[in-house]
Amino acid sequence: MDETYIRVDGKWRYLWRAVDANGQMVDFHLTARRDAKAVKAFLNKAIERVRLHPPVTIVTDKAQAYRRVISEVNRRYDPHFDSIRHIDRKWRNNLIESDHADMKRLLGYRQSFRSLRSAKATLSGIETIRTIKRGHIHHKHSGVRGEIQFINQLFAAM
């Protein structure tokens, strides 16, 4: 779990992202601030998304807000036991850091959006395509036709 920044409407916004041990995107969240409230909102959203497989370990950088929020989440689940282990070693966070670099390369040198809505929609599309390309989608036919069929099914419900 980590954050990076992008420009939205001329202002820097924080893009929070979480990936699992295999590099599969868990969730992302776009906020105006980089504080404990933003960490808590994102972490709760990400844990809710993977409800059937709650995290055992969360690797972050050394920002103090992470430590505080993860201990709060642990107390909420079990006050006497740390159910989620927090690792804050910089080199252990390389998986998400390199993923940020790939994301920024895709966004281009400007890394700017005109509105929060367009930023979220674009980032959602990028993450969906990257998930497909990495082979993290199950029960789809192989090849380009399988990808097209999957995208059609994905957006047919909208």
mmCIF file of C-alpha atoms in Angstrom:
data_model
loop_
_atom_site.group_PDB
_atom_site.id
_atom_site.type_symbol
_atom_site.label_atom_id
_atom_site.label_comp_id
_atom_site.label_asym_id
_atom_site.label_seq_id
_atom_site.Cartn_x
_atom_site.Cartn_y
_atom_site.Cartn_z
ATOM 1 C CA MET A 1 0.000 0.000 0.000
ATOM 2 C CA ASP A 2 1.384 3.378 -0.961
ATOM 3 C CA GLU A 3 0.497 6.763 -2.370
ATOM 4 C CA THR A 4 1.762 8.833 -5.240
ATOM 5 C CA TYR A 5 0.562 12.119 -6.610
ATOM 6 C CA ILE A 6 -1.024 13.397 -9.807
ATOM 7 C CA ARG A 7 -2.361 16.788 -10.900
ATOM 8 C CA VAL A 8 -6.112 17.303 -11.025
ATOM 9 C CA ASP A 9 -7.470 20.711 -12.033
ATOM 10 C CA GLY A 10 -4.048 22.280 -11.456
ATOM 11 C CA LYS A 11 -3.689 20.936 -7.892
ATOM 12 C CA TRP A 12 -1.710 17.993 -6.583
ATOM 13 C CA ARG A 13 -3.895 15.081 -5.445
ATOM 14 C CA TYR A 14 -2.821 11.867 -3.803
ATOM 15 C CA LEU A 15 -3.450 8.580 -5.554
ATOM 16 C CA TRP A 16 -3.578 5.797 -2.953
ATOM 17 C CA ARG A 17 -3.045 2.325 -4.372
ATOM 18 C CA ALA A 18 -2.852 -1.182 -2.951
ATOM 19 C CA VAL A 19 -1.637 -4.337 -4.664
ATOM 20 C CA ASP A 20 -1.539 -7.883 -3.368
ATOM 21 C CA ALA A 21 1.539 -10.130 -3.150
ATOM 22 C CA ASN A 22 1.120 -11.111 -6.819
ATOM 23 C CA GLY A 23 1.001 -7.511 -8.045
ATOM 24 C CA GLN A 24 -2.764 -7.601 -8.629
ATOM 25 C CA MET A 25 -4.513 -4.301 -7.996
ATOM 26 C CA VAL A 26 -6.673 -4.409 -4.879
ATOM 27 C CA ASP A 27 -8.024 -0.866 -4.989
ATOM 28 C CA PHE A 28 -7.182 2.795 -5.557
ATOM 29 C CA HIS A 29 -8.469 6.040 -4.087
ATOM 30 C CA LEU A 30 -7.917 9.687 -5.003
ATOM 31 C CA THR A 31 -7.800 12.298 -2.207
ATOM 32 C CA ALA A 32 -6.778 15.909 -1.669
ATOM 33 C CA ARG A 33 -4.759 15.210 1.479
ATOM 34 C CA ARG A 34 -2.145 12.781 2.719
ATOM 35 C CA ASP A 35 -3.201 12.348 6.329
ATOM 36 C CA ALA A 36 -4.534 9.709 8.721
ATOM 37 C CA LYS A 37 -8.131 10.349 7.650
ATOM 38 C CA ALA A 38 -7.252 9.590 3.997
ATOM 39 C CA VAL A 39 -5.289 6.468 5.007
ATOM 40 C CA LYS A 40 -8.205 5.237 7.107
ATOM 41 C CA ALA A 41 -10.757 5.808 4.326
ATOM 42 C CA PHE A 42 -8.600 4.015 1.774
ATOM 43 C CA LEU A 43 -7.621 1.119 4.029
ATOM 44 C CA ASN A 44 -11.240 0.484 5.061
ATOM 45 C CA LYS A 45 -12.326 0.599 1.414
ATOM 46 C CA ALA A 46 -9.568 -1.817 0.355
ATOM 47 C CA ILE A 47 -10.268 -4.266 3.215
ATOM 48 C CA GLU A 48 -13.989 -4.196 2.401
ATOM 49 C CA ARG A 49 -13.196 -4.986 -1.214
ATOM 50 C CA VAL A 50 -11.223 -8.117 -0.276
ATOM 51 C CA ARG A 51 -13.626 -9.146 2.457
ATOM 52 C CA LEU A 52 -13.238 -12.886 1.807
ATOM 53 C CA HIS A 53 -9.433 -12.687 2.039
ATOM 54 C CA PRO A 54 -8.523 -10.030 4.616
ATOM 55 C CA PRO A 55 -4.887 -8.897 4.623
ATOM 56 C CA VAL A 56 -2.401 -10.689 6.834
ATOM 57 C CA THR A 57 0.449 -8.260 6.183
ATOM 58 C CA ILE A 58 0.468 -4.684 4.918
ATOM 59 C CA VAL A 59 3.715 -3.247 3.593
ATOM 60 C CA THR A 60 4.005 0.552 3.585
ATOM 61 C CA ASP A 61 6.610 3.282 3.725
ATOM 62 C CA LYS A 62 7.501 4.825 7.080
ATOM 63 C CA ALA A 63 4.710 7.417 7.244
ATOM 64 C CA GLN A 64 3.354 7.515 10.807
ATOM 65 C CA ALA A 65 -0.275 7.688 9.695
ATOM 66 C CA TYR A 66 -0.080 4.100 8.406
ATOM 67 C CA ARG A 67 1.067 2.711 11.762
ATOM 68 C CA ARG A 68 -1.713 4.507 13.640
ATOM 69 C CA VAL A 69 -4.502 3.487 11.255
ATOM 70 C CA ILE A 70 -3.401 -0.160 10.980
ATOM 71 C CA SER A 71 -3.335 -0.462 14.782
ATOM 72 C CA GLU A 72 -6.868 1.040 14.894
ATOM 73 C CA VAL A 73 -8.053 -1.505 12.322
ATOM 74 C CA ASN A 74 -6.473 -4.312 14.356
ATOM 75 C CA ARG A 75 -8.220 -3.125 17.547
ATOM 76 C CA ARG A 76 -11.527 -3.034 15.676
ATOM 77 C CA TYR A 77 -11.184 -6.686 14.628
ATOM 78 C CA ASP A 78 -9.598 -8.069 17.811
ATOM 79 C CA PRO A 79 -8.495 -5.824 20.697
ATOM 80 C CA HIS A 80 -6.012 -8.391 22.091
ATOM 81 C CA PHE A 81 -4.325 -9.550 18.910
ATOM 82 C CA ASP A 82 -2.632 -7.867 15.976
ATOM 83 C CA SER A 83 -4.393 -9.649 13.132
ATOM 84 C CA ILE A 84 -2.715 -7.489 10.456
ATOM 85 C CA ARG A 85 1.070 -7.303 10.586
ATOM 86 C CA HIS A 86 2.542 -3.972 9.495
ATOM 87 C CA ILE A 87 5.916 -3.893 7.741
ATOM 88 C CA ASP A 88 7.402 -0.470 7.075
ATOM 89 C CA ARG A 89 10.708 -1.361 5.443
ATOM 90 C CA LYS A 90 11.413 0.773 2.407
ATOM 91 C CA TRP A 91 12.826 -2.013 0.213
ATOM 92 C CA ARG A 92 9.832 -4.285 0.908
ATOM 93 C CA ASN A 93 7.573 -1.671 -0.680
ATOM 94 C CA ASN A 94 9.291 -1.914 -4.086
ATOM 95 C CA LEU A 95 6.395 -3.801 -5.713
ATOM 96 C CA ILE A 96 3.973 -0.884 -5.390
ATOM 97 C CA GLU A 97 6.675 1.745 -5.995
ATOM 98 C CA SER A 98 7.571 0.208 -9.357
ATOM 99 C CA ASP A 99 3.864 -0.067 -10.131
ATOM 100 C CA HIS A 100 3.554 3.705 -9.532
ATOM 101 C CA ALA A 101 6.333 4.272 -12.057
ATOM 102 C CA ASP A 102 4.468 2.195 -14.661
ATOM 103 C CA MET A 103 1.265 4.128 -13.958
ATOM 104 C CA LYS A 104 2.983 7.492 -14.340
ATOM 105 C CA ARG A 105 4.593 6.341 -17.585
ATOM 106 C CA LEU A 106 1.128 5.489 -18.918
ATOM 107 C CA LEU A 107 -0.242 8.868 -17.868
ATOM 108 C CA GLY A 108 2.494 10.653 -19.772
ATOM 109 C CA TYR A 109 4.731 13.520 -18.803
ATOM 110 C CA ARG A 110 1.872 15.919 -17.975
ATOM 111 C CA GLN A 111 0.101 13.611 -15.489
ATOM 112 C CA SER A 112 -2.786 16.053 -15.316
ATOM 113 C CA PHE A 113 -6.573 15.817 -15.408
ATOM 114 C CA ARG A 114 -9.182 18.557 -15.663
ATOM 115 C CA SER A 115 -11.549 17.120 -13.068
ATOM 116 C CA LEU A 116 -11.659 14.585 -10.279
ATOM 117 C CA ARG A 117 -14.390 12.684 -12.127
ATOM 118 C CA SER A 118 -12.317 12.302 -15.312
ATOM 119 C CA ALA A 119 -9.256 11.306 -13.253
ATOM 120 C CA LYS A 120 -11.187 8.535 -11.479
ATOM 121 C CA ALA A 121 -12.736 7.270 -14.713
ATOM 122 C CA THR A 122 -9.404 7.256 -16.554
ATOM 123 C CA LEU A 123 -7.542 5.590 -13.695
ATOM 124 C CA SER A 124 -10.281 2.966 -13.392
ATOM 125 C CA GLY A 125 -9.969 2.169 -17.095
ATOM 126 C CA ILE A 126 -6.177 2.023 -16.935
ATOM 127 C CA GLU A 127 -6.246 -0.304 -13.926
ATOM 128 C CA THR A 128 -8.820 -2.555 -15.622
ATOM 129 C CA ILE A 129 -6.728 -2.893 -18.780
ATOM 130 C CA ARG A 130 -3.533 -3.480 -16.774
ATOM 131 C CA THR A 131 -5.303 -6.177 -14.760
ATOM 132 C CA ILE A 132 -6.382 -7.918 -17.954
ATOM 133 C CA LYS A 133 -2.924 -7.655 -19.526
ATOM 134 C CA ARG A 134 -1.281 -9.126 -16.441
ATOM 135 C CA GLY A 135 -3.590 -12.134 -16.576
ATOM 136 C CA HIS A 136 -5.303 -11.463 -13.252
ATOM 137 C CA ILE A 137 -8.784 -12.026 -14.708
ATOM 138 C CA HIS A 138 -10.152 -15.529 -14.361
ATOM 139 C CA HIS A 139 -12.801 -17.255 -16.496
ATOM 140 C CA LYS A 140 -12.101 -15.336 -19.685
ATOM 141 C CA HIS A 141 -11.234 -16.715 -23.078
ATOM 142 C CA SER A 142 -7.647 -16.293 -24.204
ATOM 143 C CA GLY A 143 -6.446 -13.820 -26.797
ATOM 144 C CA VAL A 144 -7.713 -10.467 -27.983
ATOM 145 C CA ARG A 145 -11.226 -11.778 -28.615
ATOM 146 C CA GLY A 146 -11.438 -12.967 -25.019
ATOM 147 C CA GLU A 147 -10.347 -9.532 -23.807
ATOM 148 C CA ILE A 148 -12.927 -7.808 -26.016
ATOM 149 C CA GLN A 149 -15.664 -10.150 -24.800
ATOM 150 C CA PHE A 150 -14.653 -9.499 -21.177
ATOM 151 C CA ILE A 151 -14.704 -5.690 -21.660
ATOM 152 C CA ASN A 152 -18.118 -5.903 -23.340
ATOM 153 C CA GLN A 153 -19.460 -7.906 -20.387
ATOM 154 C CA LEU A 154 -17.828 -5.529 -17.914
ATOM 155 C CA PHE A 155 -19.361 -2.385 -19.392
ATOM 156 C CA ALA A 156 -22.687 -3.930 -20.479
ATOM 157 C CA ALA A 157 -23.936 -3.695 -16.897
ATOM 158 C CA MET A 158 -23.440 0.091 -16.834
#
